[in-house]
mmCIF file of N, CA and C in Angstrom:
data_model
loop_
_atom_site.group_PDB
_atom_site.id
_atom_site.type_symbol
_atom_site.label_atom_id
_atom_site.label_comp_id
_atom_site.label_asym_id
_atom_site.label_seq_id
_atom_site.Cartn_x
_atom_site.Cartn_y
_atom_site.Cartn_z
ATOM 1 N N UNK A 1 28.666 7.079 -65.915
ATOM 2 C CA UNK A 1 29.941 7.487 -65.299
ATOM 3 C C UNK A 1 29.633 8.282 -64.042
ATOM 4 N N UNK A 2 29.967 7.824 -63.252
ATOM 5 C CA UNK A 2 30.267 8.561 -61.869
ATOM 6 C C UNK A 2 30.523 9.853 -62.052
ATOM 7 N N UNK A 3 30.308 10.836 -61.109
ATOM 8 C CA UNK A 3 30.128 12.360 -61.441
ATOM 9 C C UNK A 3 30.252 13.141 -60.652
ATOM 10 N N UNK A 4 31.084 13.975 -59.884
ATOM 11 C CA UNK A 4 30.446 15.391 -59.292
ATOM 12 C C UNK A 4 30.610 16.663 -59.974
ATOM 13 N N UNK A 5 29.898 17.280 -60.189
ATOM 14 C CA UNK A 5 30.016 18.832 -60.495
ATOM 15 C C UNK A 5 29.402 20.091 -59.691
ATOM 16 N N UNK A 6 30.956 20.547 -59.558
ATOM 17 C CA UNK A 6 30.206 22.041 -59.149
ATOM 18 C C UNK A 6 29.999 23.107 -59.550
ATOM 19 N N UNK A 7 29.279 23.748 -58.962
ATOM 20 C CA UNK A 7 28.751 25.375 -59.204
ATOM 21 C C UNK A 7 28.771 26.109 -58.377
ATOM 22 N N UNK A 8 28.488 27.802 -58.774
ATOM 23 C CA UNK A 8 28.186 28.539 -58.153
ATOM 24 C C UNK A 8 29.095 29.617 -58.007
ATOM 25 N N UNK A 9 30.362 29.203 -58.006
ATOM 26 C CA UNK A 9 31.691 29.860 -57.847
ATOM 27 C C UNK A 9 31.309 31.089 -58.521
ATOM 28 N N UNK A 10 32.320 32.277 -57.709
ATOM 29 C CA UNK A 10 32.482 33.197 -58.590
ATOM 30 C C UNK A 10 33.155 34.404 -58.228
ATOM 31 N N UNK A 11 33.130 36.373 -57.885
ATOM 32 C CA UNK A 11 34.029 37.061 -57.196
ATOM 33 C C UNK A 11 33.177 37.621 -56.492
ATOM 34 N N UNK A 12 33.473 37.721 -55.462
ATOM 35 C CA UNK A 12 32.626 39.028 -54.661
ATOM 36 C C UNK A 12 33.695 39.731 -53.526
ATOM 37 N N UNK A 13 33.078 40.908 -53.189
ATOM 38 C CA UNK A 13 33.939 41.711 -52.730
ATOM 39 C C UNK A 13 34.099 40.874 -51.204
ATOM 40 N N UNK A 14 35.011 41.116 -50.562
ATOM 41 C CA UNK A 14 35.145 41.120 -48.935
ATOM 42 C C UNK A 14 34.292 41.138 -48.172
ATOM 43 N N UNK A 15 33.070 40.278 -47.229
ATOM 44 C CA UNK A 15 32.188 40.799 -46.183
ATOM 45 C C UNK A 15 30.972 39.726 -47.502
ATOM 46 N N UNK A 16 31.443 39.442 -48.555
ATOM 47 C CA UNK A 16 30.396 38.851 -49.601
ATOM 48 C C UNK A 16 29.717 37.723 -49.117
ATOM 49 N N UNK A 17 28.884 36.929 -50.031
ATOM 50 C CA UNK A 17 28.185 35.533 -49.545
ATOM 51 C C UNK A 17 28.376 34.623 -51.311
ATOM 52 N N UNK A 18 28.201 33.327 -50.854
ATOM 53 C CA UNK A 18 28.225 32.752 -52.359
ATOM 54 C C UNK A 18 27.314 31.107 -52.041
ATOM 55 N N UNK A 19 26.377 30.961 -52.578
ATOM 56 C CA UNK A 19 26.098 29.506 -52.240
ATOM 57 C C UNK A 19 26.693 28.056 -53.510
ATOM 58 N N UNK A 20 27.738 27.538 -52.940
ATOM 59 C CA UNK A 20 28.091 26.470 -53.982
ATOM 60 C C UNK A 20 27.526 25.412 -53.792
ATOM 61 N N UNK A 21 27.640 24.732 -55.144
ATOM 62 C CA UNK A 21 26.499 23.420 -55.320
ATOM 63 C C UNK A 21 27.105 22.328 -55.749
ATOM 64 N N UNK A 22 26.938 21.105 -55.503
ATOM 65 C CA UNK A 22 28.008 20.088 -56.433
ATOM 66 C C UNK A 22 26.672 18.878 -56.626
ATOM 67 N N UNK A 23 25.957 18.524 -57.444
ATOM 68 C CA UNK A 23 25.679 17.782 -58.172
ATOM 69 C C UNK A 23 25.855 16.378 -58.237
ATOM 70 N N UNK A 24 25.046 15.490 -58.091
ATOM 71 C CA UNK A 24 26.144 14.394 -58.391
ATOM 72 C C UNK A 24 25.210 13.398 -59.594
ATOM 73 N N UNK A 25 25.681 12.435 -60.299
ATOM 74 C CA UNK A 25 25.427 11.792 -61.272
ATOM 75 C C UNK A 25 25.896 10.103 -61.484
ATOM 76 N N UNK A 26 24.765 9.430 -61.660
ATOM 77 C CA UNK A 26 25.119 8.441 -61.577
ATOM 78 C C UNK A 26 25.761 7.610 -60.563
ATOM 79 N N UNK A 27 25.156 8.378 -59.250
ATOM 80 C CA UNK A 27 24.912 7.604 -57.980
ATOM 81 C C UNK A 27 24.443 8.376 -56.901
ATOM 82 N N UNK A 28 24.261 7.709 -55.944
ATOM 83 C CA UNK A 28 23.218 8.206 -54.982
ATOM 84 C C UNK A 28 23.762 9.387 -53.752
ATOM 85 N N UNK A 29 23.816 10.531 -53.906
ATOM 86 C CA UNK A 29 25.014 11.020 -52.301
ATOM 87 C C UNK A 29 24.317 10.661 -51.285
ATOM 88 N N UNK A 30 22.881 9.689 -50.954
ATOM 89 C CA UNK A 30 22.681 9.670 -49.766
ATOM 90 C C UNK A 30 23.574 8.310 -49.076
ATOM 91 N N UNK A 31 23.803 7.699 -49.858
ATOM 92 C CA UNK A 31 25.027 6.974 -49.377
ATOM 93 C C UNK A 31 26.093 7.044 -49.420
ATOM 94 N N UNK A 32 26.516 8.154 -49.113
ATOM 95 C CA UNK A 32 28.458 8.651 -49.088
ATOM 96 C C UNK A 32 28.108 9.955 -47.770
ATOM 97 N N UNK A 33 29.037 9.642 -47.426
ATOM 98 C CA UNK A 33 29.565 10.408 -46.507
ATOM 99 C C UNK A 33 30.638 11.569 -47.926
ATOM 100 N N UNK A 34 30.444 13.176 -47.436
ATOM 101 C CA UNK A 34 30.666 13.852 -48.515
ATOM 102 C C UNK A 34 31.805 15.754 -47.698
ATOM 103 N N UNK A 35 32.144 15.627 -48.853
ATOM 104 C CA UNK A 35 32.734 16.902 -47.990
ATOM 105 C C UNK A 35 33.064 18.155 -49.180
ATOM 106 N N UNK A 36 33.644 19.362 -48.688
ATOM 107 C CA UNK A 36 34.151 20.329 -49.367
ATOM 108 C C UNK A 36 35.672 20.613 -49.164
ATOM 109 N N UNK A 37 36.406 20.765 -50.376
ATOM 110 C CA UNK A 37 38.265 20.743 -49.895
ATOM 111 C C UNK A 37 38.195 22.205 -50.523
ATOM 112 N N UNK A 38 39.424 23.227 -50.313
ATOM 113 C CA UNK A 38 39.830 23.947 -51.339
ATOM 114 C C UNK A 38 40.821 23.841 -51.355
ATOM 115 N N UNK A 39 41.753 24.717 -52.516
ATOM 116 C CA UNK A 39 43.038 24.977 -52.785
ATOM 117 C C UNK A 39 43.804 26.307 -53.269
ATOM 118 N N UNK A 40 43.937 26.860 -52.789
ATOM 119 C CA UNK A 40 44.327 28.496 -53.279
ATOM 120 C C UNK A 40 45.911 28.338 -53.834
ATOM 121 N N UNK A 41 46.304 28.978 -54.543
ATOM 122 C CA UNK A 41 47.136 28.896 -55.414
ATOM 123 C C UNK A 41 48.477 29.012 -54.634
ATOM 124 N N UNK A 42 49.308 28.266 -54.940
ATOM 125 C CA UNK A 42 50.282 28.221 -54.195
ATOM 126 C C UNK A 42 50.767 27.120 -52.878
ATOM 127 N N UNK A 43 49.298 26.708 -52.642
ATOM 128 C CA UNK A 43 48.940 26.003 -51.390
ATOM 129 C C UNK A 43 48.276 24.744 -51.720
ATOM 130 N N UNK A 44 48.905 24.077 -50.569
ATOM 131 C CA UNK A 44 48.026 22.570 -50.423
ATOM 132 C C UNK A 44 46.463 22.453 -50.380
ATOM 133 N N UNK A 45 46.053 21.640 -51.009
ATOM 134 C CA UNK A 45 44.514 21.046 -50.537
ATOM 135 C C UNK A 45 44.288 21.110 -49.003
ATOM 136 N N UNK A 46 43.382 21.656 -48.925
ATOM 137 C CA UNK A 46 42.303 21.826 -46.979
ATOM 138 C C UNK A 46 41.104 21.088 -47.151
ATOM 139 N N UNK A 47 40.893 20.610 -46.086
ATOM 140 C CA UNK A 47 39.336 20.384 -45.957
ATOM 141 C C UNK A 47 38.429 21.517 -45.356
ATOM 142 N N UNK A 48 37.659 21.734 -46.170
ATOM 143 C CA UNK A 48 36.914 22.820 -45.190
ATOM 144 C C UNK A 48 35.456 22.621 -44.503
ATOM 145 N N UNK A 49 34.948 21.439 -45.240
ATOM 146 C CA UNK A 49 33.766 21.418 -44.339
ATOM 147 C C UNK A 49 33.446 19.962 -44.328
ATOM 148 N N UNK A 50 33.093 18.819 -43.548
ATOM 149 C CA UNK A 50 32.482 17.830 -44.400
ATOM 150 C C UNK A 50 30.906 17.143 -43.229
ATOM 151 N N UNK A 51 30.509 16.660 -43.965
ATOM 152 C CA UNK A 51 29.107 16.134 -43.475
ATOM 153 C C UNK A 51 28.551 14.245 -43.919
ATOM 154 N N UNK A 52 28.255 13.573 -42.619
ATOM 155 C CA UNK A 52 28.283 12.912 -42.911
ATOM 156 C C UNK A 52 26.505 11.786 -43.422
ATOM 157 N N UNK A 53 26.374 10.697 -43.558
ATOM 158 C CA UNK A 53 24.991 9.961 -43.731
ATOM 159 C C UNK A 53 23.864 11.175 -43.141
ATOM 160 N N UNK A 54 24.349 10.871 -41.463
ATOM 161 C CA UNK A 54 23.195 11.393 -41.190
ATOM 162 C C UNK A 54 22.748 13.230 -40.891
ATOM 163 N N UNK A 55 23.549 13.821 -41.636
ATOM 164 C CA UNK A 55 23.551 15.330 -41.325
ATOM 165 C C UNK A 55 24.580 15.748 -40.384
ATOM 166 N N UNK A 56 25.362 15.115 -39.824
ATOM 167 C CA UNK A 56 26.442 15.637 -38.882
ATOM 168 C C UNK A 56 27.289 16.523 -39.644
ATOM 169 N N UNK A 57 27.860 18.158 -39.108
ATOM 170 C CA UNK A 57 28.724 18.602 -39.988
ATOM 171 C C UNK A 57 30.054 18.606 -39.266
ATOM 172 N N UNK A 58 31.107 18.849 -39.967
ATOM 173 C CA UNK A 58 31.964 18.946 -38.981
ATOM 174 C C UNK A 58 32.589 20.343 -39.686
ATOM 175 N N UNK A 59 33.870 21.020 -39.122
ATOM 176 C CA UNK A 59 34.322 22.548 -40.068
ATOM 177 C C UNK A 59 35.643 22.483 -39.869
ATOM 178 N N UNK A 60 36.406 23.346 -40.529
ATOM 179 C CA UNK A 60 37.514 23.831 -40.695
ATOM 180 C C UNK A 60 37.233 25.122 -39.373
ATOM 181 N N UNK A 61 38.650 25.014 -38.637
ATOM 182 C CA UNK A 61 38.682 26.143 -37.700
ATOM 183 C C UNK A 61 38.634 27.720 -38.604
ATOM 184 N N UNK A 62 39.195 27.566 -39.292
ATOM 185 C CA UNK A 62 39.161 28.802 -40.538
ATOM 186 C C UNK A 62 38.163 29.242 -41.192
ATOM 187 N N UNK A 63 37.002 27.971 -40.822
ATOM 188 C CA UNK A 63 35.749 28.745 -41.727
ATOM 189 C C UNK A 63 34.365 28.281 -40.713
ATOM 190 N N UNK A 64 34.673 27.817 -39.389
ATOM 191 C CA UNK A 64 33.174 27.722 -38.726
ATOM 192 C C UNK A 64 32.997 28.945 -38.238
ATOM 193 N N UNK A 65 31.631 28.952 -37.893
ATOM 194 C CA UNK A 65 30.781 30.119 -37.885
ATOM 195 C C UNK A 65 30.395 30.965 -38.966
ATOM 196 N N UNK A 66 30.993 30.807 -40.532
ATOM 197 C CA UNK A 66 31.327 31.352 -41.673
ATOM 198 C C UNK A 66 30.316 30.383 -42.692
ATOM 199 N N UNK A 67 30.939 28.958 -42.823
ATOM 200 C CA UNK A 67 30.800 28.085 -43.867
ATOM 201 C C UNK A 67 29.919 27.716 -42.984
ATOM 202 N N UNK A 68 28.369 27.028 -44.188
ATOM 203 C CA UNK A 68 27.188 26.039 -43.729
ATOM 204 C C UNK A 68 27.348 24.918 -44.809
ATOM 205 N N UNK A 69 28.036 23.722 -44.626
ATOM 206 C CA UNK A 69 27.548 22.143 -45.571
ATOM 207 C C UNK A 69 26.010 21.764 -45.233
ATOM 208 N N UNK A 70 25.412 21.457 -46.406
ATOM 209 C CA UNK A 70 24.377 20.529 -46.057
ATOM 210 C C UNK A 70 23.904 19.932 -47.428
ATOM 211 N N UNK A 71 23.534 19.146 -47.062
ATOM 212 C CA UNK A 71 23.030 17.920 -48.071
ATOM 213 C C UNK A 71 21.465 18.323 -48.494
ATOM 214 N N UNK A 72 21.333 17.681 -49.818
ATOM 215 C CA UNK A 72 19.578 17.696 -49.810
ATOM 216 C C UNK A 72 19.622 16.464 -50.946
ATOM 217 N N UNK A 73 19.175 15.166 -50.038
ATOM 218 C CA UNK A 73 19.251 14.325 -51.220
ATOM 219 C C UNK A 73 18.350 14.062 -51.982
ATOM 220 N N UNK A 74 17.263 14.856 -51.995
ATOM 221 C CA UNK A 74 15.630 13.988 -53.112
ATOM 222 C C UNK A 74 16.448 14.977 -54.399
ATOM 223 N N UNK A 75 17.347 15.715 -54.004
ATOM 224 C CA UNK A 75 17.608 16.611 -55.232
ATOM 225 C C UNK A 75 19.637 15.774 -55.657
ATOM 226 N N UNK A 76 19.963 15.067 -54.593
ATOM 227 C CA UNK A 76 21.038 14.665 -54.881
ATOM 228 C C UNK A 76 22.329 15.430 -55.154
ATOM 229 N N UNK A 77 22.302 16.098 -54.460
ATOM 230 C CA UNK A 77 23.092 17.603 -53.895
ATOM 231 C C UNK A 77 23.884 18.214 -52.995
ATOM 232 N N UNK A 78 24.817 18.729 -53.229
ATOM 233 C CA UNK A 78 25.797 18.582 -51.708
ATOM 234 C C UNK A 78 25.942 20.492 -51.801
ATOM 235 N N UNK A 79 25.826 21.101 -50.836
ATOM 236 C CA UNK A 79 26.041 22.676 -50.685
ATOM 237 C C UNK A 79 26.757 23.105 -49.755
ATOM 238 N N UNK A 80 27.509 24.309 -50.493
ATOM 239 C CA UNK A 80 28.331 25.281 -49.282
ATOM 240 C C UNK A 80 27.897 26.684 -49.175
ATOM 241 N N UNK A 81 27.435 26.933 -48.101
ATOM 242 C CA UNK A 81 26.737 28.587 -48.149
ATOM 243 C C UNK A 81 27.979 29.425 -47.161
ATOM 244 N N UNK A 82 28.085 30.086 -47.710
ATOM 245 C CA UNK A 82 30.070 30.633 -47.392
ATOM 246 C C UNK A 82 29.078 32.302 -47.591
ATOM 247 N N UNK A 83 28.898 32.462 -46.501
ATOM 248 C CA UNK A 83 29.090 33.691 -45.704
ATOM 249 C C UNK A 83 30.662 35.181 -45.410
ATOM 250 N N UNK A 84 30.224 36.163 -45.212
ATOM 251 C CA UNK A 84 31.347 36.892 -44.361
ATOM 252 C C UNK A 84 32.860 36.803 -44.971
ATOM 253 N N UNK A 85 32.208 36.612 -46.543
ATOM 254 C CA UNK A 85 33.718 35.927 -46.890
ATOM 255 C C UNK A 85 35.229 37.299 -46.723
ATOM 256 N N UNK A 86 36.308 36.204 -46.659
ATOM 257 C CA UNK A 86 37.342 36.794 -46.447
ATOM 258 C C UNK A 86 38.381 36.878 -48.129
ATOM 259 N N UNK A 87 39.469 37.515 -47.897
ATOM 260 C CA UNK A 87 40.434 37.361 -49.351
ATOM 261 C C UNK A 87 40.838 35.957 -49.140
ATOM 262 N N UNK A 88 41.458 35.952 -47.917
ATOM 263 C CA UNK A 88 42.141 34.181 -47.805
ATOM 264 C C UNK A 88 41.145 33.294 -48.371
ATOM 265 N N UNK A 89 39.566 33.236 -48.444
ATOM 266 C CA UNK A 89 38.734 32.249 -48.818
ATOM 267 C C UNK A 89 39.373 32.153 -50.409
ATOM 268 N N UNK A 90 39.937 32.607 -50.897
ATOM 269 C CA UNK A 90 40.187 32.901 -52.713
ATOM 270 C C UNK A 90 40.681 31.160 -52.808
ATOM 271 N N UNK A 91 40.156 30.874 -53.662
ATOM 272 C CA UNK A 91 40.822 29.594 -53.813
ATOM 273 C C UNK A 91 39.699 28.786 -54.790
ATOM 274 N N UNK A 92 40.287 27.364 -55.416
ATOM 275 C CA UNK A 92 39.519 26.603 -56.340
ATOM 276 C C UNK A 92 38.769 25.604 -55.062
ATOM 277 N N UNK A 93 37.313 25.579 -55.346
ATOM 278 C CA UNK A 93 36.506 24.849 -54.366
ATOM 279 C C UNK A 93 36.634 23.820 -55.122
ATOM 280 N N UNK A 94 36.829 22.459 -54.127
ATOM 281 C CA UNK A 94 36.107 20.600 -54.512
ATOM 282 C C UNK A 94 34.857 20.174 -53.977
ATOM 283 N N UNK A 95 34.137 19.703 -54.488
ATOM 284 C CA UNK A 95 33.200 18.376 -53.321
ATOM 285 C C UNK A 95 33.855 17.008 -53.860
ATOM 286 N N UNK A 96 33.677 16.294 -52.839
ATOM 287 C CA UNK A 96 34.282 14.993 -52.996
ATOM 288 C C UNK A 96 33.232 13.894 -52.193
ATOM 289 N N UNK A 97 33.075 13.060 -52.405
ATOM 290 C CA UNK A 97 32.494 11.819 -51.594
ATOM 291 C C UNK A 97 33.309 10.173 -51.441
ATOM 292 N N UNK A 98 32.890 10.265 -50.204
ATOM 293 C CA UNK A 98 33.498 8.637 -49.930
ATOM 294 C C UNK A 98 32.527 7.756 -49.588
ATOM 295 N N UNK A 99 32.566 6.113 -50.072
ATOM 296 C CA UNK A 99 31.446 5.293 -49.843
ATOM 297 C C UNK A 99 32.170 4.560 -48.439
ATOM 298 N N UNK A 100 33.268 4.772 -47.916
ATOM 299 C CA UNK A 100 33.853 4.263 -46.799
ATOM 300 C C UNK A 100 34.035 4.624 -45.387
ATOM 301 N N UNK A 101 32.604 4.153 -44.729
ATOM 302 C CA UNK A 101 32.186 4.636 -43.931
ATOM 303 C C UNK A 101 33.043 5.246 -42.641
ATOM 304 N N UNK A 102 34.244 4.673 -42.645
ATOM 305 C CA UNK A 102 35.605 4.946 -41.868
ATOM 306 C C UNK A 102 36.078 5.959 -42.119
ATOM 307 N N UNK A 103 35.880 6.860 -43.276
ATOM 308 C CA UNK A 103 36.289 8.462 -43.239
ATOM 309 C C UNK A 103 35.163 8.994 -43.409
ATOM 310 N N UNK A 104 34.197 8.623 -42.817
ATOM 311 C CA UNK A 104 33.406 9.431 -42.586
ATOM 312 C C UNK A 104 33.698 10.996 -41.061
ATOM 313 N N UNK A 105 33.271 12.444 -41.319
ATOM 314 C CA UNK A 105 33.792 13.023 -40.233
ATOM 315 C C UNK A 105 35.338 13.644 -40.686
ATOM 316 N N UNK A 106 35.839 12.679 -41.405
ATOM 317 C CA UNK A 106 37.130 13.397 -41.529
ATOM 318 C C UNK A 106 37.465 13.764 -42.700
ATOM 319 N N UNK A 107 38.692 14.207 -43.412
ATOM 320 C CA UNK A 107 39.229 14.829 -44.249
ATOM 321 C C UNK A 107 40.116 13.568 -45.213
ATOM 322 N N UNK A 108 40.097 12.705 -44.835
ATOM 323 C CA UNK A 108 40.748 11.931 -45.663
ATOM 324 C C UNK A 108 40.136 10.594 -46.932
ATOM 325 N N UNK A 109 40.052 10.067 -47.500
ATOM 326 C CA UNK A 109 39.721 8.571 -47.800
ATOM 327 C C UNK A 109 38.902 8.780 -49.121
ATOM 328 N N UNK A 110 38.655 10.488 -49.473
ATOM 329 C CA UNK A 110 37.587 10.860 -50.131
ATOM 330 C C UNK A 110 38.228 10.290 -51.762
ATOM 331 N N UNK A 111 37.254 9.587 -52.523
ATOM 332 C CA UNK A 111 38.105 8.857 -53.460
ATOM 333 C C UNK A 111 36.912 9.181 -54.831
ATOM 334 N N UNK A 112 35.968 10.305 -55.016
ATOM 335 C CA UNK A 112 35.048 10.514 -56.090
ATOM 336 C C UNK A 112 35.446 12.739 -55.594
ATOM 337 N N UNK A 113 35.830 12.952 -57.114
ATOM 338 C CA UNK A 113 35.773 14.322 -56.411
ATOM 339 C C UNK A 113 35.496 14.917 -57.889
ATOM 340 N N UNK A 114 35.098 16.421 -57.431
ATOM 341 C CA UNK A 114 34.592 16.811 -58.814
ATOM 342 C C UNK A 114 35.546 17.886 -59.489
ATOM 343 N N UNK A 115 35.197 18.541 -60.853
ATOM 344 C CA UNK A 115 36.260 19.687 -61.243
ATOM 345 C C UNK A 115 36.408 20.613 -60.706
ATOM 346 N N UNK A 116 35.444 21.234 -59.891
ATOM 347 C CA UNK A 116 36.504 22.463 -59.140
ATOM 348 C C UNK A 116 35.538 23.616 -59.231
ATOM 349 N N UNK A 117 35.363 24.655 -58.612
ATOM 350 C CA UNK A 117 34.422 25.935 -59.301
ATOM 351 C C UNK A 117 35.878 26.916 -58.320
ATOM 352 N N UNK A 118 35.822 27.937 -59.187
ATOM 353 C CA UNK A 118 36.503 28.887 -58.921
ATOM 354 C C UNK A 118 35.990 29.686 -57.738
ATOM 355 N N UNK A 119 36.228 30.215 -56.906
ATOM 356 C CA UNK A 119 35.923 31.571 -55.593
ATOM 357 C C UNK A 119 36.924 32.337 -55.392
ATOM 358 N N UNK A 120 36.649 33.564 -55.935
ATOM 359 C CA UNK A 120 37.592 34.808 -55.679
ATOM 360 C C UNK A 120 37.486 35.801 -54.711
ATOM 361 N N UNK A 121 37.817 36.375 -53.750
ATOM 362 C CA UNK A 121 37.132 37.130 -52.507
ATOM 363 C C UNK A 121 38.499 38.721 -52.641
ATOM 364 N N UNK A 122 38.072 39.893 -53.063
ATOM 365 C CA UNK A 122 38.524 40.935 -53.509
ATOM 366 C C UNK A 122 38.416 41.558 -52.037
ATOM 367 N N UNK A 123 39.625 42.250 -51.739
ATOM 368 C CA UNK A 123 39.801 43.169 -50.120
ATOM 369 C C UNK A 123 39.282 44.688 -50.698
#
């Protein structure tokens, strides 16, 4: 069965750091173009970071200079190293991947996504 899971989630105060991890199973992420969404309560799904085949990242205006995506595939692994965090970062993190090379870069088409890790950011 097809798979992502993440990790890492968790609370830290304001000014904090957190590195999340998403896993994948039973297929390859070096062939998907892959990204990170969140959702804070109350609020719609965002994209916040995504990266594509060849290491290109792209960001959310809300979290560049902040958020680092990067891939490591001999380990088959997708990461968010979330820096400087803010309260607004509070929200349930996704990774998601698409095998369709046409959303690659962007925020949409992503059709494999995983359960979620929690991030809480305390003022």
């Amino acid at each position: 069965q097809v798979q992502l899971v993440e990790s890492g989630g968790g609370s830290v105060p304001a000014g904090g750091s957190l590195r999340l991890s998403c896993a994948a199973s039973e297929f390859t992420l070096s062939n998907y173009c892959l990204a990170w969404f969140r959702q804070a309560p109350g609020k719609e799904r965002e994209g916040v970071a995504n990266i594509d085949i060849a290491g290109r990242a792209f960001y959310a205006d809300s979290v560049s200079g902040r958020f680092a995506i990067s891939r490591d595939n001999t380990k088959n692994t997708l990461y968010l190293q979330m820096i400087s965090l803010k309260p607004e970062d509070t929200a349930m993190y996704y990774c998601a991947a698409t095998s369709s090379r046409v959303y690659c870069r962007t925020f949409a088409g992503y059709d494999t996504w995983g359960q979620g890790t929690r991030v809480t950011v305390s003022s």
